[in-house]
XYZ file of C-alpha atoms in Angstrom:
709
model
C 37.757 -28.883 -26.646
C 36.615 -25.505 -28.044
C 38.387 -22.413 -26.683
C 36.941 -19.029 -25.884
C 40.297 -17.367 -26.996
C 41.281 -16.382 -30.511
C 44.873 -15.839 -31.562
C 45.653 -12.325 -32.773
C 48.678 -12.157 -35.064
C 49.756 -11.810 -38.646
C 46.953 -13.284 -40.760
C 44.057 -12.812 -38.221
C 41.002 -11.266 -39.811
C 38.728 -8.470 -38.330
C 35.656 -6.656 -39.300
C 36.440 -2.944 -38.982
C 33.719 -0.335 -39.904
C 31.804 -3.060 -41.788
C 34.792 -4.083 -43.939
C 37.043 -7.235 -43.675
C 40.651 -6.402 -42.834
C 43.632 -8.613 -42.103
C 46.531 -8.033 -39.776
C 49.744 -7.864 -41.778
C 52.124 -6.582 -39.112
C 52.437 -6.204 -35.465
C 54.838 -3.788 -33.707
C 55.670 -2.645 -30.232
C 56.238 1.174 -29.798
C 56.624 3.500 -26.922
C 52.903 4.292 -27.077
C 51.949 0.612 -26.848
C 51.392 -2.275 -29.121
C 50.133 -1.486 -32.612
C 49.042 -3.465 -35.652
C 48.954 -2.709 -39.368
C 45.739 -3.761 -41.130
C 45.085 -4.323 -44.870
C 41.659 -4.165 -46.426
C 40.409 -5.794 -49.628
C 41.567 -2.770 -51.707
C 45.130 -3.022 -50.533
C 44.871 -0.008 -48.378
C 46.864 0.039 -45.036
C 45.521 1.166 -41.552
C 47.698 1.528 -38.455
C 45.879 1.123 -35.176
C 46.679 0.470 -31.596
C 45.949 -3.080 -30.482
C 43.762 -1.783 -27.723
C 41.519 0.104 -30.186
C 41.356 -3.016 -32.266
C 40.360 -5.315 -29.375
C 38.008 -3.163 -27.453
C 36.442 -0.654 -29.873
C 32.793 -1.183 -31.053
C 33.980 -0.506 -34.509
C 35.972 -3.780 -34.687
C 35.102 -7.352 -34.254
C 37.317 -10.447 -34.569
C 36.559 -13.114 -37.106
C 37.696 -16.368 -35.423
C 39.082 -19.079 -37.642
C 37.899 -22.033 -35.676
C 34.941 -23.208 -33.498
C 34.478 -21.856 -30.086
C 31.829 -20.433 -27.843
C 30.086 -17.175 -28.874
C 27.439 -14.871 -27.382
C 24.995 -15.689 -30.178
C 25.289 -19.478 -29.937
C 22.042 -21.378 -29.772
C 23.479 -23.506 -26.978
C 22.531 -22.213 -23.491
C 25.318 -21.579 -20.864
C 26.200 -24.438 -18.473
C 24.431 -22.923 -15.515
C 21.153 -22.507 -17.443
C 21.273 -26.063 -18.700
C 22.179 -27.586 -15.342
C 19.624 -25.447 -13.483
C 16.806 -26.931 -15.470
C 17.532 -30.378 -14.160
C 15.810 -31.951 -11.208
C 17.697 -33.967 -8.650
C 17.385 -37.254 -10.372
C 18.476 -35.825 -13.742
C 21.366 -34.020 -12.177
C 22.510 -37.337 -10.495
C 22.402 -39.120 -13.892
C 24.522 -36.313 -15.413
C 27.202 -36.745 -12.776
C 27.194 -40.610 -13.271
C 27.605 -40.202 -16.979
C 30.485 -37.650 -16.530
C 32.217 -40.167 -14.273
C 31.936 -42.875 -17.013
C 33.302 -40.519 -19.630
C 36.303 -39.463 -17.431
C 36.975 -43.166 -16.959
C 37.084 -43.606 -20.712
C 39.314 -40.596 -21.231
C 41.748 -41.000 -18.308
C 41.115 -44.318 -16.768
C 39.818 -42.885 -13.504
C 36.211 -41.965 -12.565
C 37.386 -38.658 -10.973
C 39.617 -37.912 -13.792
C 42.693 -37.609 -11.517
C 44.983 -40.482 -10.506
C 45.570 -38.927 -7.047
C 41.880 -39.609 -6.305
C 41.786 -43.124 -7.704
C 39.625 -45.738 -6.241
C 41.032 -49.182 -5.030
C 40.115 -50.888 -8.351
C 41.317 -48.117 -10.585
C 42.571 -48.051 -13.278
C 40.713 -51.059 -14.722
C 42.620 -52.937 -17.478
C 39.936 -52.251 -19.952
C 40.275 -48.443 -19.425
C 44.103 -48.179 -19.146
C 45.521 -45.329 -21.134
C 47.728 -47.852 -23.002
C 44.418 -49.198 -24.598
C 43.164 -47.709 -27.833
C 40.311 -45.183 -27.483
C 37.939 -47.179 -29.561
C 38.652 -50.162 -27.380
C 37.805 -48.154 -24.192
C 34.635 -46.869 -25.721
C 33.575 -50.364 -26.696
C 34.322 -51.586 -23.163
C 32.229 -48.913 -21.582
C 29.378 -49.481 -23.926
C 29.334 -53.154 -23.003
C 29.504 -52.323 -19.312
C 26.552 -49.947 -19.399
C 24.490 -51.868 -21.987
C 24.358 -49.049 -24.489
C 25.626 -48.721 -28.058
C 29.161 -47.499 -28.858
C 27.481 -44.574 -30.702
C 25.984 -43.365 -27.457
C 29.427 -43.430 -25.738
C 30.965 -41.484 -28.587
C 28.136 -38.860 -28.310
C 28.776 -38.531 -24.547
C 32.511 -38.134 -25.017
C 32.063 -35.560 -27.823
C 29.535 -33.544 -25.710
C 31.733 -33.705 -22.569
C 34.828 -32.538 -24.478
C 32.962 -29.634 -25.986
C 30.597 -28.392 -23.168
C 31.687 -30.291 -20.094
C 29.120 -31.842 -17.855
C 26.505 -29.629 -19.428
C 26.985 -31.505 -22.703
C 25.800 -34.696 -21.085
C 22.420 -33.326 -20.172
C 19.238 -34.006 -22.178
C 18.642 -31.560 -24.936
C 14.957 -31.336 -24.105
C 14.002 -28.423 -21.819
C 11.763 -29.025 -18.819
C 8.892 -27.331 -20.477
C 9.236 -29.742 -23.565
C 9.445 -32.701 -21.151
C 6.419 -31.705 -19.224
C 4.375 -30.686 -22.244
C 1.524 -33.030 -23.162
C 0.864 -34.030 -26.697
C -2.167 -31.917 -27.145
C -3.070 -29.995 -30.283
C -2.177 -26.334 -30.118
C -5.551 -25.299 -31.400
C -7.228 -27.039 -28.384
C -4.764 -25.292 -26.014
C -5.362 -21.864 -27.480
C -9.197 -22.418 -27.263
C -8.920 -23.470 -23.647
C -6.888 -20.353 -22.833
C -9.584 -18.189 -24.661
C -12.313 -19.672 -22.411
C -10.333 -19.084 -19.230
C -9.723 -15.543 -20.108
C -13.361 -14.823 -20.793
C -14.167 -16.006 -17.248
C -11.743 -13.519 -15.604
C -14.587 -11.163 -14.743
C -17.207 -13.816 -14.188
C -18.007 -16.251 -11.392
C -15.551 -19.054 -11.026
C -16.443 -22.195 -13.264
C -15.455 -25.817 -12.764
C -12.655 -27.427 -14.651
C -15.116 -29.762 -16.106
C -17.252 -27.014 -17.440
C -14.248 -25.265 -19.018
C -13.246 -28.467 -20.717
C -16.723 -29.119 -22.045
C -16.908 -25.525 -23.388
C -13.446 -25.901 -25.045
C -14.400 -29.148 -26.688
C -17.723 -27.595 -27.955
C -15.986 -24.525 -29.322
C -13.315 -26.491 -31.008
C -15.803 -28.633 -32.839
C -17.827 -25.578 -33.776
C -14.780 -23.709 -34.984
C -12.820 -26.455 -36.773
C -15.278 -29.172 -37.470
C -16.120 -32.605 -36.041
C -12.895 -34.800 -35.790
C -10.384 -32.107 -37.094
C -8.735 -31.346 -33.797
C -7.905 -34.479 -31.620
C -9.612 -34.057 -28.297
C -7.507 -34.987 -25.228
C -8.578 -37.416 -22.601
C -10.191 -36.157 -19.483
C -7.025 -36.758 -17.360
C -4.840 -34.931 -20.028
C -7.200 -32.092 -20.088
C -7.047 -31.668 -16.293
C -3.320 -31.758 -16.408
C -3.268 -29.118 -19.050
C -5.570 -26.845 -17.132
C -3.295 -27.107 -14.191
C -0.366 -25.929 -16.364
C -2.432 -23.170 -17.824
C -3.538 -22.129 -14.348
C -0.001 -20.583 -13.745
C -0.530 -18.276 -16.801
C -4.186 -17.362 -16.243
C -5.319 -18.106 -12.568
C -8.931 -19.125 -12.550
C -9.595 -22.035 -10.159
C -7.126 -21.867 -7.259
C -7.343 -18.137 -6.027
C -10.448 -16.059 -5.146
C -12.192 -14.436 -8.045
C -11.295 -10.962 -6.958
C -7.574 -11.915 -6.831
C -7.899 -13.429 -10.308
C -9.412 -10.131 -11.563
C -6.543 -8.280 -10.130
C -3.986 -10.472 -11.760
C -5.848 -10.154 -15.059
C -5.794 -6.404 -14.732
C -2.019 -6.303 -14.185
C -0.157 -4.002 -16.699
C 1.689 -5.837 -19.384
C 4.949 -3.852 -18.716
C 6.985 -3.774 -15.592
C 5.562 -2.079 -12.475
C 6.533 1.482 -11.661
C 6.295 3.415 -8.413
C 6.874 6.846 -6.945
C 10.067 6.964 -5.006
C 10.047 9.508 -2.153
C 13.457 10.972 -1.209
C 12.677 13.127 1.812
C 9.866 13.620 4.467
C 6.830 15.426 3.211
C 7.403 14.835 -0.472
C 4.261 12.614 -0.777
C 1.414 12.283 1.639
C -0.936 9.259 1.247
C -4.534 9.631 2.236
C -7.115 7.005 2.370
C -10.217 5.787 4.258
C -11.246 2.244 5.204
C -14.202 0.581 6.966
C -12.877 -0.276 10.478
C -13.068 -3.966 11.449
C -14.568 -3.228 14.911
C -17.955 -1.994 16.113
C -18.212 1.105 18.234
C -20.954 2.933 20.179
C -22.676 6.198 19.031
C -22.582 8.391 22.125
C -26.049 9.921 21.237
C -28.055 6.796 20.509
C -26.089 4.175 22.449
C -26.317 1.905 19.525
C -23.484 0.196 17.809
C -22.437 1.759 14.469
C -19.819 0.927 11.937
C -16.891 3.267 11.946
C -14.723 4.535 9.121
C -11.070 5.490 9.653
C -9.239 8.137 7.558
C -5.526 8.593 7.848
C -2.682 10.583 6.278
C 0.711 9.064 6.029
C 4.078 10.449 4.986
C 5.335 7.995 2.304
C 9.062 8.475 3.078
C 8.908 7.893 6.874
C 5.591 6.031 7.146
C 4.638 8.424 9.984
C 0.957 8.895 10.475
C 0.314 12.575 10.387
C -3.531 12.597 10.784
C -6.270 10.233 12.094
C -9.995 10.730 12.200
C -12.673 8.241 13.011
C -16.106 8.911 11.766
C -19.486 7.058 12.035
C -20.788 5.279 8.930
C -19.005 7.129 6.257
C -16.385 9.799 5.636
C -17.300 13.312 4.508
C -15.210 16.055 2.915
C -14.965 17.759 6.397
C -13.177 14.680 7.721
C -10.643 14.604 4.953
C -9.980 18.330 5.524
C -9.557 17.589 9.280
C -6.988 14.890 8.569
C -4.985 17.080 6.136
C -5.115 19.944 8.634
C -3.618 17.722 11.365
C -0.460 17.496 9.199
C -0.180 21.230 9.413
C -1.127 21.404 13.087
C -0.740 17.925 14.846
C -2.944 17.037 17.703
C -1.320 17.356 21.267
C -0.148 14.076 22.811
C -1.901 12.465 25.734
C -0.792 13.578 29.215
C 0.041 10.007 30.264
C 1.847 8.936 27.079
C 5.395 7.448 27.391
C 8.204 9.814 26.763
C 9.512 8.053 23.611
C 6.100 8.391 21.867
C 5.822 12.160 22.162
C 7.182 14.503 19.486
C 8.581 17.838 20.591
C 6.342 20.850 19.787
C 8.308 21.923 16.773
C 8.452 18.483 15.252
C 12.217 17.977 15.332
C 13.388 14.476 16.606
C 14.775 14.434 20.065
C 18.153 13.104 19.070
C 18.655 16.347 17.044
C 17.915 18.656 19.952
C 20.808 20.031 21.981
C 18.688 20.384 25.098
C 16.003 17.849 25.065
C 14.433 19.104 28.422
C 14.270 22.497 26.839
C 11.287 21.508 24.798
C 8.268 22.987 26.660
C 4.760 21.843 26.621
C 3.235 18.452 26.497
C 4.480 17.680 22.885
C 2.791 16.472 19.849
C 1.365 13.190 18.605
C 3.061 13.440 15.252
C 5.471 15.566 13.345
C 4.127 18.833 11.508
C 4.567 18.435 7.828
C 3.531 20.405 4.751
C 3.074 17.944 2.022
C 4.273 18.657 -1.425
C 2.174 16.110 -3.263
C -1.144 14.458 -1.995
C -1.812 10.887 -3.257
C -5.544 10.156 -2.999
C -8.182 7.907 -4.683
C -11.092 9.009 -6.785
C -13.627 9.180 -3.972
C -15.989 12.054 -4.002
C -14.684 13.387 -0.731
C -11.040 13.453 -2.032
C -11.785 15.285 -5.223
C -14.114 17.884 -3.850
C -13.970 21.414 -4.973
C -13.064 22.780 -1.532
C -10.128 20.398 -0.952
C -8.626 20.916 -4.406
C -8.860 24.688 -3.940
C -7.251 24.527 -0.548
C -4.407 22.362 -2.009
C -4.001 24.789 -4.913
C -3.758 27.768 -2.384
C -1.237 25.861 -0.146
C 0.886 24.756 -3.201
C 0.145 21.118 -2.734
C -0.127 18.959 -5.790
C -2.758 16.300 -6.140
C -1.867 12.926 -7.659
C -4.860 10.620 -8.142
C -4.067 7.078 -7.842
C -5.000 4.613 -10.621
C -8.509 3.092 -10.561
C -8.621 -0.331 -8.801
C -4.871 -0.247 -8.151
C -4.325 -0.663 -4.454
C -0.544 -0.840 -4.770
C -0.487 2.851 -5.589
C -1.233 3.458 -1.823
C 0.429 0.234 -0.635
C 2.026 1.713 2.593
C -1.219 2.986 3.864
C -3.057 -0.194 3.033
C -0.385 -2.081 4.957
C -0.930 0.212 7.920
C -4.577 -0.690 7.988
C -3.615 -4.423 8.041
C -1.074 -3.746 10.833
C -3.649 -1.885 12.859
C -6.119 -4.772 12.525
C -3.665 -7.373 13.442
C -1.872 -5.400 16.245
C -4.694 -3.683 17.919
C -8.314 -4.117 16.511
C -8.481 -7.896 16.832
C -7.962 -7.810 20.658
C -10.572 -5.163 21.200
C -14.196 -5.865 22.028
C -16.508 -5.589 19.154
C -13.965 -6.941 16.552
C -15.787 -8.228 13.475
C -13.030 -9.582 11.367
C -11.702 -8.472 7.968
C -14.534 -10.070 6.014
C -17.951 -11.825 6.409
C -16.287 -15.199 6.604
C -14.190 -14.170 9.560
C -16.962 -12.711 11.487
C -18.207 -14.016 14.942
C -21.732 -14.835 15.788
C -22.729 -11.402 17.123
C -19.648 -9.095 17.538
C -21.907 -5.975 17.621
C -23.092 -7.305 21.089
C -19.582 -6.813 22.449
C -19.178 -3.269 21.253
C -17.841 -1.344 24.202
C -15.784 1.775 23.123
C -17.404 4.977 22.052
C -16.211 6.627 18.774
C -14.120 9.193 20.521
C -12.573 6.621 22.792
C -11.744 4.294 19.923
C -10.086 7.201 18.013
C -8.007 8.052 21.128
C -6.879 4.423 21.397
C -5.913 4.099 17.699
C -4.062 7.473 17.975
C -2.087 6.339 21.082
C -1.276 2.906 19.673
C 0.079 4.624 16.559
C 2.369 6.805 18.545
C 3.403 4.285 21.156
C 3.756 1.085 19.024
C 3.591 1.874 15.279
C 5.905 4.877 15.162
C 8.629 3.154 17.419
C 8.607 -0.318 15.859
C 11.063 -1.162 13.054
C 9.445 -1.713 9.595
C 10.881 -4.046 7.120
C 10.241 -1.693 4.225
C 12.118 1.316 5.952
C 15.757 0.808 4.768
C 18.597 2.799 3.557
C 20.226 1.775 0.248
C 23.563 2.340 1.880
C 22.722 0.061 4.849
C 20.301 -2.563 3.408
C 20.438 -4.693 6.514
C 19.327 -1.963 8.815
C 15.605 -1.706 9.542
C 14.331 1.627 10.928
C 11.132 2.732 12.698
C 9.060 5.616 11.310
C 10.451 7.874 14.032
C 14.056 6.947 13.144
C 13.310 7.205 9.394
C 12.029 10.826 10.068
C 15.485 11.634 11.659
C 17.279 9.960 8.745
C 15.166 11.794 6.133
C 15.777 15.159 7.734
C 19.530 14.592 7.946
C 19.587 13.387 4.426
C 17.423 16.248 2.889
C 18.974 18.869 5.168
C 15.493 20.580 5.648
C 11.742 19.957 6.377
C 8.636 21.665 5.178
C 6.770 23.127 8.209
C 3.697 25.408 8.304
C 4.674 28.964 7.903
C 1.566 30.497 9.463
C -0.727 28.903 12.062
C -3.706 30.986 10.939
C -3.654 29.041 7.569
C -5.863 26.509 9.495
C -8.848 28.710 8.890
C -8.551 28.173 5.137
C -9.431 24.457 5.590
C -12.976 25.355 6.805
C -16.071 25.736 4.785
C -16.987 29.250 3.782
C -20.505 30.577 4.266
C -21.710 33.956 2.869
C -24.019 35.826 5.090
C -25.123 39.405 5.728
C -24.429 41.259 8.962
C -27.510 42.293 10.914
C -27.943 44.228 14.125
C -27.910 40.946 16.138
C -24.928 39.565 14.418
C -24.757 36.765 11.840
C -27.308 33.930 11.240
C -26.106 30.577 9.789
C -28.392 27.564 9.834
C -30.954 29.204 12.114
C -28.072 29.955 14.633
C -27.068 33.489 15.558
C -23.486 34.494 16.143
C -21.885 37.556 17.503
C -18.604 38.869 18.797
C -15.999 41.473 18.602
C -14.464 42.328 15.217
C -17.673 42.356 13.293
C -18.270 45.307 10.988
C -21.162 47.610 11.637
C -24.616 46.413 10.394
C -25.329 47.537 6.962
C -21.623 48.136 6.023
C -20.825 47.646 2.447
C -19.063 44.431 1.780
C -15.896 44.663 -0.442
C -16.534 41.175 -1.717
C -18.427 40.059 -4.863
C -20.449 37.424 -2.873
C -23.221 35.216 -4.061
C -25.644 37.027 -1.778
C -26.100 40.722 -1.882
C -23.743 42.561 0.461
C -22.560 39.206 1.845
C -19.485 38.611 4.051
C -17.468 35.404 4.240
C -17.428 33.328 7.382
C -15.508 30.102 8.056
C -17.688 27.401 9.561
C -16.505 24.130 11.276
C -19.444 21.556 11.099
C -17.889 19.593 13.920
C -18.094 22.631 16.362
C -20.981 24.974 15.525
C -20.608 26.761 18.772
C -18.290 29.301 17.000
C -17.541 30.582 13.583
C -14.546 32.621 12.290
C -14.281 35.928 10.434
C -11.310 37.769 9.014
C -11.456 41.628 8.918
C -10.531 42.602 5.435
C -8.817 45.737 6.641
C -6.653 44.305 9.374
C -6.506 40.786 8.020
C -6.829 39.487 11.675
C -9.186 36.561 12.433
C -11.920 36.978 14.970
C -14.040 34.365 16.687
C -17.878 34.652 16.888
C -19.739 32.687 19.423
C -23.203 31.195 19.106
C -25.790 32.773 21.446
C -26.552 29.228 22.983
C -22.981 28.177 23.285
C -22.940 28.565 27.196
C -25.641 25.949 27.363
C -23.657 23.463 25.557
C -20.256 23.863 27.535
C -18.546 21.530 24.895
C -18.141 21.340 21.114
C -21.369 20.548 19.361
C -21.542 19.208 15.872
C -24.054 20.067 13.205
C -25.358 16.593 13.070
C -25.910 16.517 16.875
C -27.876 19.744 16.714
C -30.033 18.354 13.823
C -30.749 15.270 16.107
C -31.547 17.628 19.016
C -34.093 19.541 17.015
C -35.812 16.415 15.795
C -35.827 15.194 19.356
C -37.343 18.443 20.717
C -39.925 18.617 17.815
C -41.235 15.223 18.880
C -41.674 16.183 22.490
C -42.594 19.928 22.511
C -45.034 21.911 20.589
C -42.990 25.042 20.301
C -39.277 24.041 20.720
C -36.279 26.330 20.240
C -32.543 25.704 20.012
C -32.097 26.459 23.726
C -34.647 23.855 24.750
C -33.411 21.377 22.122
C -29.746 21.613 23.327
C -30.759 21.392 26.929
C -32.881 18.307 26.261
C -30.069 16.734 24.158
C -27.474 17.357 26.962
C -29.806 15.829 29.526
C -30.320 12.699 27.314
C -26.630 12.590 26.609
C -25.686 12.744 30.242
C -28.226 10.081 31.248
C -26.977 7.804 28.534
C -23.267 8.607 28.315
C -22.680 9.441 31.904
C -19.867 11.369 33.378
C -18.954 8.821 36.075
C -17.852 5.141 35.881
C -21.168 4.061 37.503
C -23.229 5.790 34.933
C -21.018 4.465 32.229
C -21.631 0.836 33.400
C -25.285 1.285 33.801
C -25.605 2.722 30.273
C -23.689 -0.146 28.777
C -25.687 -2.747 30.690
C -28.981 -1.259 29.341
C -27.630 -1.118 25.798
C -26.115 -4.555 25.579
C -27.548 -8.073 25.935
C -24.314 -9.596 27.240
C -21.029 -8.593 28.639
C -17.993 -7.859 26.542
C -15.748 -10.763 25.685
C -12.791 -11.414 27.884
C -9.501 -10.586 26.175
C -6.662 -13.211 26.097
C -3.876 -12.052 28.262
C -1.147 -12.958 25.812
C -2.614 -11.030 22.937
C -4.247 -8.101 24.828
C -1.354 -7.423 27.274
C 0.220 -4.931 24.974
C -3.056 -3.203 24.108
C -4.457 -3.070 27.523
C -1.342 -1.347 28.704
C -2.231 1.701 26.710
C -3.562 4.481 29.154
C -6.596 5.117 26.822
C -7.608 1.462 27.009
C -7.021 1.219 30.758
C -9.200 4.269 31.415
C -12.047 3.145 29.251
C -11.893 -0.349 30.726
C -11.813 1.137 34.219
C -8.565 -0.600 35.165
C -6.710 2.368 36.591
C -5.816 1.701 40.278
C -6.192 5.341 41.298
C -9.131 7.682 41.093
C -10.165 8.696 37.615
C -8.634 11.882 36.423
C -10.866 14.524 34.963
C -10.830 14.337 31.170
C -8.920 17.134 29.523
C -10.859 18.309 26.681
C -8.692 18.748 23.494
C -9.209 21.878 21.310
C -11.586 21.536 18.541
C -9.976 20.689 15.221
C -10.691 23.427 12.652
C -11.749 21.659 9.447
C -14.131 22.342 6.618
C -16.523 20.861 4.029
C -17.581 21.856 0.673
C -20.566 19.538 0.328
C -23.563 21.830 0.588
C -26.025 19.048 0.307
C -24.929 17.525 3.496
C -26.270 20.410 5.566
C -28.880 22.216 3.526
C -31.965 20.253 4.695
C -31.184 18.326 7.796
C -34.750 17.549 8.700
C -35.418 15.740 5.524
C -32.081 13.811 5.677
C -32.194 10.033 6.388
C -28.904 9.879 8.360
C -27.888 7.328 10.980
C -29.433 9.336 13.772
C -32.861 9.012 12.246
C -33.691 5.698 14.059
C -32.689 7.195 17.410
C -36.162 8.768 17.785
C -37.707 5.213 17.960
C -36.849 4.826 21.592
C -37.508 8.494 22.789
């Protein structure tokens, strides 16, 4: 049997610094064992034995056969690992026969001998050749086969009895390589096309082989062999089994290994993305179902959701700014949220506080974080000039994700799936993740308005998602521990020792859109709306800014709440709020889209409408349709739907219905309904001037509401 050891002594040869040397003397000294080497020129070199054995400069030259790292023979575990159950059992039987030839016992040990062992033909007193001949006669094979088994067993053990052919060689069909290469070429060409059938791929391959190499030059496989070959090639180039979209994703995979960003602390990376929500909702103005789009911001390290915004039809730049602003100033938590779902006002976990009850106020829905890097896709709303300018001002880097590479924002994509499976699928109006999963008419079951649906998603995120352990939230020191996003936030803060928080609450105004206007005696006019208030300079005062308009001043405008605008005095650097002259008629935040719809509505009914009349008429229509009481709500929903909402299964909907926002919307509260506390308007911004320049000519989703006026 070959040995892995090599004897080192006088006469042993080494390769040292590229030259062949021989050991001529070995000595034991106080410093350790040493050897004396002699090269081909007769020069002597004295080295320690440790240096000779373990230095990269020296390599032993074994004098006999033995295992080596550069052998063509694979290691035993690799050879045996390629065998299936039947082949492995056959190797074990052969090993027993070989041990019986060598020792007389199938187990190789006399202490484990069977009742009829040792047999007379395999006794150790018998010559080896006689024992090999007896075994060949017993198994019905030639003596040469037994000799080969014995030699392989003595050299490599049981691995030497395995077949020399690999599994791929055993499964490979006898098909010409030119035909196989042509078949792979045809399959790769269809990666971006509609899925073909196997028969068509085989026919195209045969035709291309004949056209390329000539008739009868390349042997054509049979139909069954061609089908088996395509099944093997399917593992390399998926084409028939998976969906065409999945096949394109696999074809676009990078050739090298995957890389990823690795966050090390909270706030290092903030993921932002938008998705079409898999549930219909009601528009509060038209009482028609609309498709909603959800935009979220997620801290990569903790998986905490720092911003949520639900918008009808599509997302605008103002919505992205609002979500990013929520990371700076989180929304307040609901009054009836459970205690474990509420973050303290300053964003520090409760287990870190010395006095938990000392935290005043209702608390927050998420921790305040200032992101260092923003990971977004290439959508227009995410690469707008306003958003990039604000990020540059705040010191936030923008990292665009790769095109058509969803794994760059994998955690937020997983949140969308968790939201669908954990909440949306048990709500009325759920339409499924794709058209193949959609019900007959899910829009008829739409029940929740957009603001209610956003409140439900926000509460579910705080109550369920932030408190449930995630399989991907682990610590390398404790790989078996699974943490929730809230616990991961505590862990990240303890690990980093600090957290990035907003330094100035007035930075919120910088997220809003800037409008340049002159100051008149009545105040400021923006979009045919007049604003006034304390803090405005005198009319005609010289502006210190080089504005696009002559003597213009900058004003920050929130399109989601046009009842007020904001102005910063250039001398005192203090912010002032200017109020719209018709704001008292609204008594609630009014968006620019709503005012556009109100003007269209008033123009269709009155000959000389103004904004006061338009807003009053809109509020009357709003109150009649939306209703402020439960009775009005039910009446409005009965008029706007053809059938009642679907009844939720108790097992799946129990956890969702337990949310206070859902109970209030479904009228399941036992006590009297509490008056709704209006949350402060989120200060956001938008840089897309085309969205608001000409509202009357805009074909938005409110346009069809005039049909039923």
